[in-house]
Short mmCIF file of N, CA and C and ligand atoms in Angstrom, two decimals:
data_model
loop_
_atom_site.label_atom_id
_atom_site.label_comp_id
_atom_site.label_asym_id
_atom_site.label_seq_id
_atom_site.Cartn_x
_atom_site.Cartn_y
_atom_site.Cartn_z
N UNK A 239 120.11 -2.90 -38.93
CA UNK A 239 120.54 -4.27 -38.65
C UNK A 239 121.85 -4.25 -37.89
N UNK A 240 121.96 -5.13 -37.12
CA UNK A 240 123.19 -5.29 -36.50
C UNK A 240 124.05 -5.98 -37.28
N UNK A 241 125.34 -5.85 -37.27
CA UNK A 241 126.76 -6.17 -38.24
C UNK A 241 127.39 -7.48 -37.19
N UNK A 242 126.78 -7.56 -35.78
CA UNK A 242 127.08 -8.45 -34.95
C UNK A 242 126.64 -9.64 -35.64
N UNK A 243 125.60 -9.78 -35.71
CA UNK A 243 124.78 -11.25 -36.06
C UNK A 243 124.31 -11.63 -37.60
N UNK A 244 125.51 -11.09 -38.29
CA UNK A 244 125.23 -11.79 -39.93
C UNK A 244 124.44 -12.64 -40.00
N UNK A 245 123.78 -12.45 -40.88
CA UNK A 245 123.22 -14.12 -40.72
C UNK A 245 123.56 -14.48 -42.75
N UNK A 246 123.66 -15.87 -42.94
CA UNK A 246 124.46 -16.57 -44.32
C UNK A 246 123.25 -16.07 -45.14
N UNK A 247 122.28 -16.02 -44.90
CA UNK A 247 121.07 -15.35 -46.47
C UNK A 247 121.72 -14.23 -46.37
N UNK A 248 122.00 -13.04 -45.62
CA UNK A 248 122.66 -11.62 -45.34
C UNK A 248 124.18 -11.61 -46.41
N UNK A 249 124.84 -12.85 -45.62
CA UNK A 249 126.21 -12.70 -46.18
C UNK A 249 126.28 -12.82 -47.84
N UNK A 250 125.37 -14.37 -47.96
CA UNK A 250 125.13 -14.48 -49.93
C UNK A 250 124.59 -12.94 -50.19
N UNK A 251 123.36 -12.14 -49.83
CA UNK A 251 123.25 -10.90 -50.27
C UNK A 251 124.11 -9.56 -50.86
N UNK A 252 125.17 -9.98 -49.95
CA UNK A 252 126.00 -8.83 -50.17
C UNK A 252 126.98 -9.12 -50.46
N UNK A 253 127.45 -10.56 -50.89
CA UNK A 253 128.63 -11.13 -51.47
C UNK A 253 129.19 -10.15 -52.84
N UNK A 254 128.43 -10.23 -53.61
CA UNK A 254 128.73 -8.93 -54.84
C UNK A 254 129.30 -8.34 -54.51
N UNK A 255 128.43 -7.60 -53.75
CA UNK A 255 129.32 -5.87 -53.29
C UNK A 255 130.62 -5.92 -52.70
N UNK A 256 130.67 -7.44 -51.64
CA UNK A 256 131.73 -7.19 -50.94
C UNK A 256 132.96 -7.71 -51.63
N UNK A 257 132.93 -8.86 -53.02
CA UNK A 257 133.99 -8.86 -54.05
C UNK A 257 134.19 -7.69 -54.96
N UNK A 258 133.29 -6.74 -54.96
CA UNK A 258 133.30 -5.67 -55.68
C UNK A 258 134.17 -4.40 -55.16
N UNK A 259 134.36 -4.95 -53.80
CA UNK A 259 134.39 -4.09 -53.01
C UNK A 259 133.64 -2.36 -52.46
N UNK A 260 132.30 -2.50 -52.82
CA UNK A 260 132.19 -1.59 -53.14
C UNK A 260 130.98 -1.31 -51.66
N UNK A 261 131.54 -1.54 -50.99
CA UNK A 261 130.71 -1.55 -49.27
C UNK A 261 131.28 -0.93 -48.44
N UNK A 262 130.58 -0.39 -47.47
CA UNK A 262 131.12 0.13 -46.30
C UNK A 262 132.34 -0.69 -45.41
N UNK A 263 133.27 -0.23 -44.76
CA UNK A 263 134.30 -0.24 -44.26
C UNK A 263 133.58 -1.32 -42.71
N UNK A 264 132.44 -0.73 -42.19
CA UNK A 264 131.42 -1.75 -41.44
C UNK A 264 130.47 -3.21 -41.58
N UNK A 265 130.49 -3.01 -43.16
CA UNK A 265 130.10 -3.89 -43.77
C UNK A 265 130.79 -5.33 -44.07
N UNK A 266 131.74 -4.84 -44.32
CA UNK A 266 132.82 -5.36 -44.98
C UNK A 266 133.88 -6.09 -43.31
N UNK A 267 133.81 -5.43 -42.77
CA UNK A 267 134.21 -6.07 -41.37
C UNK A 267 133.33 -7.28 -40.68
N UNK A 268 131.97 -7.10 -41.14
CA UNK A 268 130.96 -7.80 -40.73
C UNK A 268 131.12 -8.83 -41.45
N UNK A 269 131.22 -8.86 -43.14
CA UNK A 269 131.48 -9.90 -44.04
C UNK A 269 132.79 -10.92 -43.65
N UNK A 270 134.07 -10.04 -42.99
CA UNK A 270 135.01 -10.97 -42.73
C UNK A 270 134.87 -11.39 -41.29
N UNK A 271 134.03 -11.12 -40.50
CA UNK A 271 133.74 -11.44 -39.21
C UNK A 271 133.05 -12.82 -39.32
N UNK A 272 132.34 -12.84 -40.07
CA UNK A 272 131.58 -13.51 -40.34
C UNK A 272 131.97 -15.32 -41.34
N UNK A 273 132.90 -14.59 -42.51
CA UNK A 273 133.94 -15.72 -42.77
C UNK A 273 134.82 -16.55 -41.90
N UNK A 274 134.93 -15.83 -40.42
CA UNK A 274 135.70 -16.32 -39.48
C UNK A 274 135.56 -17.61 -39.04
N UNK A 275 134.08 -17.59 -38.66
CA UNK A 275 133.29 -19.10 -38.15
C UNK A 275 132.10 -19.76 -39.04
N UNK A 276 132.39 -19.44 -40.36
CA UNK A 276 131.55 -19.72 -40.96
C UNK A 276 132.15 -20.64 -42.43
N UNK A 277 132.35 -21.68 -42.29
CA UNK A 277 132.43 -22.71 -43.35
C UNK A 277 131.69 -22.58 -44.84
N UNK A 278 130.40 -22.64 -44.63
CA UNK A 278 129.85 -22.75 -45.50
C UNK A 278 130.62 -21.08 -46.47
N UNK A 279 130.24 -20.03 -45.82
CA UNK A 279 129.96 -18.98 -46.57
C UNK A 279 131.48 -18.77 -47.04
N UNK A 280 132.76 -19.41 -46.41
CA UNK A 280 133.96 -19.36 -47.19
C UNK A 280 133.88 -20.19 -48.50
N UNK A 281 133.16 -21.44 -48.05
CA UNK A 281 132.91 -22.31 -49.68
C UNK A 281 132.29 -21.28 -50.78
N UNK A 282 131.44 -20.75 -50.28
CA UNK A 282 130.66 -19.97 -51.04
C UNK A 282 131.35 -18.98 -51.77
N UNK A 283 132.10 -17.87 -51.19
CA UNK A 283 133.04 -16.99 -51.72
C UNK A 283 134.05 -17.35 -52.49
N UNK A 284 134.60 -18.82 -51.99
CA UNK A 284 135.57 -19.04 -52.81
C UNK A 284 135.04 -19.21 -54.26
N UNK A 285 133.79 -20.09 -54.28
CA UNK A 285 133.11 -20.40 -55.53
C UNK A 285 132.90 -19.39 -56.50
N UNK A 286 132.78 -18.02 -55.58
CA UNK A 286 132.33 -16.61 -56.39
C UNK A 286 133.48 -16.32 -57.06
N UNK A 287 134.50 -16.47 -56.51
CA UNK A 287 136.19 -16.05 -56.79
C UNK A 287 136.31 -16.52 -57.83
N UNK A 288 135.91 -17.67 -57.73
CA UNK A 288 136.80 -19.04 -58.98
C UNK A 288 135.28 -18.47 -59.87
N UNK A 289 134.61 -18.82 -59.88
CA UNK A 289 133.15 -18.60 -61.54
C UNK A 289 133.47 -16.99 -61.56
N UNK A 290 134.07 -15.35 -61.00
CA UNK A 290 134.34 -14.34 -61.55
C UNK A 290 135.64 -14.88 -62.20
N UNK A 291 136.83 -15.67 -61.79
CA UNK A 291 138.08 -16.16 -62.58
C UNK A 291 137.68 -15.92 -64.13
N UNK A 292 136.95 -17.38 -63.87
CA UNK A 292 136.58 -17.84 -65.11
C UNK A 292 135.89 -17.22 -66.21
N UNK A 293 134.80 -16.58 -65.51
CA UNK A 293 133.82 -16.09 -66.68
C UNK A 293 134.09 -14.68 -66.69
N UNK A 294 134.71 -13.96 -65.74
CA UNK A 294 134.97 -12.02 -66.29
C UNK A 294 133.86 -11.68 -65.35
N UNK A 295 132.74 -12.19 -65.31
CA UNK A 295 131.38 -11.88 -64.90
C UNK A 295 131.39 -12.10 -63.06
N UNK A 296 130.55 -11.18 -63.22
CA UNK A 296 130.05 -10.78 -61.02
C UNK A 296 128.93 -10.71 -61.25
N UNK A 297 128.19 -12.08 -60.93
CA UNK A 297 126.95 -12.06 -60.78
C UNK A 297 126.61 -13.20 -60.34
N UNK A 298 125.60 -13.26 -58.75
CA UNK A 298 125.23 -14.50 -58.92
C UNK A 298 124.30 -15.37 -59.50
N UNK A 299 123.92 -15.26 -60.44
CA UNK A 299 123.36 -15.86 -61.53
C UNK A 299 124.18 -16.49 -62.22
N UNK A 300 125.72 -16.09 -62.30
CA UNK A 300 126.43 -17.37 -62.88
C UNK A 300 126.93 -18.38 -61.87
N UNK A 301 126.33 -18.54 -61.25
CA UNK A 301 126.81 -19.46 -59.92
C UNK A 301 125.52 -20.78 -60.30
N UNK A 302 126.23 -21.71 -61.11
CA UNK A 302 125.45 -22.85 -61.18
C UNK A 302 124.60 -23.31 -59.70
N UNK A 303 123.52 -23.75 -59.77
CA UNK A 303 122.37 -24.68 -59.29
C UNK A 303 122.97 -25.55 -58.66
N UNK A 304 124.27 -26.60 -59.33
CA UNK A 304 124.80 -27.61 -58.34
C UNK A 304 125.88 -27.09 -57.94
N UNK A 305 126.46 -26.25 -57.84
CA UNK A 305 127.32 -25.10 -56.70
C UNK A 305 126.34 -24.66 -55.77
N UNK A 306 125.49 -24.32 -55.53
CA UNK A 306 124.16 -23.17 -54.82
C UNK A 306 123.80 -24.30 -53.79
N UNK A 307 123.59 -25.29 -54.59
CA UNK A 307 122.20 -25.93 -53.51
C UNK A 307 122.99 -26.67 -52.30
N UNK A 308 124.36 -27.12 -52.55
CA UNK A 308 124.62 -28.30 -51.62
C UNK A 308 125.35 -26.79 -50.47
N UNK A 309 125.73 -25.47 -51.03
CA UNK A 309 125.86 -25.26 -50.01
C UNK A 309 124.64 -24.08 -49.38
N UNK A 310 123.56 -24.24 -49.61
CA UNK A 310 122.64 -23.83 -49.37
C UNK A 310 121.90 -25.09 -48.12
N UNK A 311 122.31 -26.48 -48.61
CA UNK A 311 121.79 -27.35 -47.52
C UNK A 311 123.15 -27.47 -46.37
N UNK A 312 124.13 -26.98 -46.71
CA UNK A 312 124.88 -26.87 -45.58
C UNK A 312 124.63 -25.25 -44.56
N UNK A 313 124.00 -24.49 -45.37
CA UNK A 313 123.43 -23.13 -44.72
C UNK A 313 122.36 -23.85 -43.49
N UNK A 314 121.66 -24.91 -44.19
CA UNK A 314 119.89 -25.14 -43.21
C UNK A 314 121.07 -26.18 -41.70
N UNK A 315 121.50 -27.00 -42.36
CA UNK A 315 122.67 -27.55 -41.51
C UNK A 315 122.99 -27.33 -40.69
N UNK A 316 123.75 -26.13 -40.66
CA UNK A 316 123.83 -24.98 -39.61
C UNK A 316 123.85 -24.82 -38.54
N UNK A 317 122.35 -24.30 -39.52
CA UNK A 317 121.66 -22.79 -38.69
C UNK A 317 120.55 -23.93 -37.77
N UNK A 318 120.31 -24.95 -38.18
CA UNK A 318 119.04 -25.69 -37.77
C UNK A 318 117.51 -25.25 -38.54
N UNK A 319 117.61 -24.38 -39.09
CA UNK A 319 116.49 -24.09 -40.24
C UNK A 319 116.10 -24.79 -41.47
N UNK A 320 114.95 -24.80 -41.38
CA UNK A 320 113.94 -25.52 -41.95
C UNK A 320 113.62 -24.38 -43.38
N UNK A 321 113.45 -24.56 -44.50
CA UNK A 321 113.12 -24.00 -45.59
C UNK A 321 112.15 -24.09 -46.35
ZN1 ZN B 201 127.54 -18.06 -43.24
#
């Protein structure tokens, strides 16, 4: 895959790893390349930041349903994609 053209399903994928830090040095350039022009996926990270704060826990499974979805419809928003 190219590290040029993140795409936001890509970036949520590897969000873990990349608060975990536990990614490639390429990866991880791609992830902040990508935070650069990308709104949504900063909402998103921040959200990860603040629910690991809170709960101790890295996982997105603790990322409530009404956190997820509104910026999941700002992902289709976008991109112009249909789901
Ligand atoms: Zn994005």
């Amino acid at each position: 895959m190219s590290y040029e053209d993140l795409q936001c399903v890509e970036f949520v994928e590897m969000v873990t790893e990349y608060l975990e830090g536990s990614m490639s040095v390429n990866e991880r350039l791609a992830m902040e390349r990508h935070l650069a022009f990308c709104a949504p996926c900063v909402d998103y990270i921040e959200q990860m930041r603040a629910t690991i704060a809170v709960t101790g826990a890295l996982s997105e499974q603790d990322v409530p349903d009404e956190v997820i979805e509104p910026i999941m419809a700002a992902f289709r928003a976008a991109t112009g994609r249909r789901s």
